[in-house]
Amino acid sequence: MMEKERSTQKVRCQWCGNPVEYSGRGRKPKYCSRSCRQRAYEQRHEGRGVGISDSDIVLRGKKAQYLFDSLFELRCAAEDINTAAQEGATSSELAAMTGDLVSLARDIESIRLGVEQANT
């Protein structure tokens, strides 16, 4: 008998949105860690725990720090464009700078998309 090759599927943690590996056998995991499972339990049993509503978004430390750093970088890029415009930069210079700004915004948006995918 030939043994089927198992491919791992990616599912996302229902609490934080991090990827969780799933080999395709048994029940799909819902959470990436015990702490995420505990936070979800606390949320389901209102009155206990952290008091997070369904509309709140939870980011782990590394993602939160990345978000803060990226927003700072985005603000600096916007200020650079403003300064360049006031100093009479050419349209091609401004176009290049705004292209960088849009690229930064898309990178930041990927954080939001990852969280939304986890909630679906």
PDB file of C-alpha atoms in Angstrom:
ATOM      1  CA  MET A   1       0.000   0.000   0.000  1.00  0.00           C
ATOM      2  CA  MET A   2       1.241   3.468  -0.836  1.00  0.00           C
ATOM      3  CA  GLU A   3       1.328   5.941   1.980  1.00  0.00           C
ATOM      4  CA  LYS A   4      -0.096   9.373   1.189  1.00  0.00           C
ATOM      5  CA  GLU A   5       2.183  12.301   1.643  1.00  0.00           C
ATOM      6  CA  ARG A   6       0.788  14.697   4.229  1.00  0.00           C
ATOM      7  CA  SER A   7       1.032  18.362   3.490  1.00  0.00           C
ATOM      8  CA  THR A   8       0.791  20.845   6.304  1.00  0.00           C
ATOM      9  CA  GLN A   9      -1.965  23.397   5.986  1.00  0.00           C
ATOM     10  CA  LYS A  10      -1.800  26.829   7.537  1.00  0.00           C
ATOM     11  CA  VAL A  11      -4.601  27.895   9.802  1.00  0.00           C
ATOM     12  CA  ARG A  12      -4.578  31.049  11.893  1.00  0.00           C
ATOM     13  CA  CYS A  13      -4.919  31.422  15.638  1.00  0.00           C
ATOM     14  CA  GLN A  14      -8.410  32.682  16.456  1.00  0.00           C
ATOM     15  CA  TRP A  15      -7.015  34.944  19.172  1.00  0.00           C
ATOM     16  CA  CYS A  16      -3.859  36.593  17.803  1.00  0.00           C
ATOM     17  CA  GLY A  17      -3.846  35.692  14.098  1.00  0.00           C
ATOM     18  CA  ASN A  18      -0.483  33.924  14.080  1.00  0.00           C
ATOM     19  CA  PRO A  19      -0.194  30.940  11.744  1.00  0.00           C
ATOM     20  CA  VAL A  20      -0.713  27.500  13.296  1.00  0.00           C
ATOM     21  CA  GLU A  21       0.499  24.404  11.450  1.00  0.00           C
ATOM     22  CA  TYR A  22      -2.044  21.693  10.795  1.00  0.00           C
ATOM     23  CA  SER A  23      -1.100  18.323   9.330  1.00  0.00           C
ATOM     24  CA  GLY A  24      -4.609  17.546   8.123  1.00  0.00           C
ATOM     25  CA  ARG A  25      -5.266  14.821  10.650  1.00  0.00           C
ATOM     26  CA  GLY A  26      -7.721  15.296  13.488  1.00  0.00           C
ATOM     27  CA  ARG A  27      -9.401  18.483  14.568  1.00  0.00           C
ATOM     28  CA  LYS A  28      -7.927  21.760  13.307  1.00  0.00           C
ATOM     29  CA  PRO A  29      -6.189  23.715  16.069  1.00  0.00           C
ATOM     30  CA  LYS A  30      -7.853  27.005  16.990  1.00  0.00           C
ATOM     31  CA  TYR A  31      -5.015  28.611  18.932  1.00  0.00           C
ATOM     32  CA  CYS A  32      -1.246  28.845  18.596  1.00  0.00           C
ATOM     33  CA  SER A  33      -0.505  28.658  22.321  1.00  0.00           C
ATOM     34  CA  ARG A  34      -1.982  27.957  25.716  1.00  0.00           C
ATOM     35  CA  SER A  35      -2.029  31.661  26.536  1.00  0.00           C
ATOM     36  CA  CYS A  36      -4.116  32.438  23.433  1.00  0.00           C
ATOM     37  CA  ARG A  37      -6.507  29.642  24.335  1.00  0.00           C
ATOM     38  CA  GLN A  38      -6.783  31.051  27.876  1.00  0.00           C
ATOM     39  CA  ARG A  39      -7.431  34.634  26.648  1.00  0.00           C
ATOM     40  CA  ALA A  40     -10.166  33.315  24.345  1.00  0.00           C
ATOM     41  CA  TYR A  41     -11.721  31.376  27.231  1.00  0.00           C
ATOM     42  CA  GLU A  42     -11.681  34.499  29.399  1.00  0.00           C
ATOM     43  CA  GLN A  43     -13.328  36.508  26.661  1.00  0.00           C
ATOM     44  CA  ARG A  44     -16.057  33.913  26.171  1.00  0.00           C
ATOM     45  CA  HIS A  45     -16.821  33.888  29.880  1.00  0.00           C
ATOM     46  CA  GLU A  46     -17.472  37.596  30.384  1.00  0.00           C
ATOM     47  CA  GLY A  47     -16.902  38.974  33.827  1.00  0.00           C
ATOM     48  CA  ARG A  48     -13.620  37.100  34.065  1.00  0.00           C
ATOM     49  CA  GLY A  49     -10.314  37.990  32.552  1.00  0.00           C
ATOM     50  CA  VAL A  50      -9.303  40.912  30.435  1.00  0.00           C
ATOM     51  CA  GLY A  51     -12.683  42.235  29.282  1.00  0.00           C
ATOM     52  CA  ILE A  52     -11.989  42.414  25.554  1.00  0.00           C
ATOM     53  CA  SER A  53     -14.991  42.962  23.309  1.00  0.00           C
ATOM     54  CA  ASP A  54     -15.608  41.253  19.963  1.00  0.00           C
ATOM     55  CA  SER A  55     -14.678  44.433  18.088  1.00  0.00           C
ATOM     56  CA  ASP A  56     -11.240  44.745  19.751  1.00  0.00           C
ATOM     57  CA  ILE A  57      -8.088  43.671  17.931  1.00  0.00           C
ATOM     58  CA  VAL A  58      -5.316  41.910  19.819  1.00  0.00           C
ATOM     59  CA  LEU A  59      -1.697  42.137  18.677  1.00  0.00           C
ATOM     60  CA  ARG A  60       1.189  40.301  20.266  1.00  0.00           C
ATOM     61  CA  GLY A  61       4.285  42.218  21.332  1.00  0.00           C
ATOM     62  CA  LYS A  62       6.338  41.817  18.150  1.00  0.00           C
ATOM     63  CA  LYS A  63       3.449  42.740  15.853  1.00  0.00           C
ATOM     64  CA  ALA A  64       2.516  45.704  18.033  1.00  0.00           C
ATOM     65  CA  GLN A  65       6.115  46.970  18.024  1.00  0.00           C
ATOM     66  CA  TYR A  66       6.293  46.495  14.241  1.00  0.00           C
ATOM     67  CA  LEU A  67       3.067  48.480  13.905  1.00  0.00           C
ATOM     68  CA  PHE A  68       4.366  51.345  16.071  1.00  0.00           C
ATOM     69  CA  ASP A  69       7.702  51.447  14.202  1.00  0.00           C
ATOM     70  CA  SER A  70       5.963  51.322  10.825  1.00  0.00           C
ATOM     71  CA  LEU A  71       3.563  54.123  11.734  1.00  0.00           C
ATOM     72  CA  PHE A  72       6.525  56.277  12.818  1.00  0.00           C
ATOM     73  CA  GLU A  73       8.251  55.539   9.509  1.00  0.00           C
ATOM     74  CA  LEU A  74       5.035  56.406   7.638  1.00  0.00           C
ATOM     75  CA  ARG A  75       4.700  59.729   9.472  1.00  0.00           C
ATOM     76  CA  CYS A  76       8.347  60.588   8.714  1.00  0.00           C
ATOM     77  CA  ALA A  77       7.804  59.831   5.020  1.00  0.00           C
ATOM     78  CA  ALA A  78       4.710  62.066   4.957  1.00  0.00           C
ATOM     79  CA  GLU A  79       6.652  64.879   6.667  1.00  0.00           C
ATOM     80  CA  ASP A  80       9.467  64.480   4.114  1.00  0.00           C
ATOM     81  CA  ILE A  81       6.954  64.880   1.273  1.00  0.00           C
ATOM     82  CA  ASN A  82       5.487  67.970   2.928  1.00  0.00           C
ATOM     83  CA  THR A  83       8.943  69.513   3.390  1.00  0.00           C
ATOM     84  CA  ALA A  84       9.976  68.669  -0.182  1.00  0.00           C
ATOM     85  CA  ALA A  85       6.801  70.265  -1.562  1.00  0.00           C
ATOM     86  CA  GLN A  86       7.400  73.439   0.462  1.00  0.00           C
ATOM     87  CA  GLU A  87      10.990  73.600  -0.786  1.00  0.00           C
ATOM     88  CA  GLY A  88       9.893  73.319  -4.420  1.00  0.00           C
ATOM     89  CA  ALA A  89      10.760  69.714  -5.247  1.00  0.00           C
ATOM     90  CA  THR A  90      10.096  68.610  -8.805  1.00  0.00           C
ATOM     91  CA  SER A  91       7.067  66.519  -9.649  1.00  0.00           C
ATOM     92  CA  SER A  92       9.261  63.486 -10.389  1.00  0.00           C
ATOM     93  CA  GLU A  93      10.891  63.776  -6.952  1.00  0.00           C
ATOM     94  CA  LEU A  94       7.485  64.054  -5.288  1.00  0.00           C
ATOM     95  CA  ALA A  95       6.179  61.111  -7.324  1.00  0.00           C
ATOM     96  CA  ALA A  96       9.059  58.921  -6.131  1.00  0.00           C
ATOM     97  CA  MET A  97       8.486  59.970  -2.527  1.00  0.00           C
ATOM     98  CA  THR A  98       4.742  59.338  -2.685  1.00  0.00           C
ATOM     99  CA  GLY A  99       5.428  55.920  -4.219  1.00  0.00           C
ATOM    100  CA  ASP A 100       7.517  55.072  -1.155  1.00  0.00           C
ATOM    101  CA  LEU A 101       4.720  56.372   1.078  1.00  0.00           C
ATOM    102  CA  VAL A 102       2.141  54.138  -0.617  1.00  0.00           C
ATOM    103  CA  SER A 103       4.476  51.138  -0.304  1.00  0.00           C
ATOM    104  CA  LEU A 104       4.874  51.773   3.434  1.00  0.00           C
ATOM    105  CA  ALA A 105       1.103  52.088   3.855  1.00  0.00           C
ATOM    106  CA  ARG A 106       0.569  48.756   2.081  1.00  0.00           C
ATOM    107  CA  ASP A 107       3.085  47.061   4.371  1.00  0.00           C
ATOM    108  CA  ILE A 108       1.245  48.413   7.408  1.00  0.00           C
ATOM    109  CA  GLU A 109      -2.081  47.322   5.941  1.00  0.00           C
ATOM    110  CA  SER A 110      -0.785  43.744   5.774  1.00  0.00           C
ATOM    111  CA  ILE A 111      -0.884  43.657   9.583  1.00  0.00           C
ATOM    112  CA  ARG A 112      -4.593  44.508   9.520  1.00  0.00           C
ATOM    113  CA  LEU A 113      -5.284  41.929   6.812  1.00  0.00           C
ATOM    114  CA  GLY A 114      -3.571  39.229   8.842  1.00  0.00           C
ATOM    115  CA  VAL A 115      -5.804  39.976  11.818  1.00  0.00           C
ATOM    116  CA  GLU A 116      -8.962  40.028   9.677  1.00  0.00           C
ATOM    117  CA  GLN A 117      -8.066  36.673   8.114  1.00  0.00           C
ATOM    118  CA  ALA A 118      -7.694  35.209  11.580  1.00  0.00           C
ATOM    119  CA  ASN A 119     -11.200  36.332  12.504  1.00  0.00           C
ATOM    120  CA  THR A 120     -12.845  34.725   9.456  1.00  0.00           C
TER     121      THR A 120
END
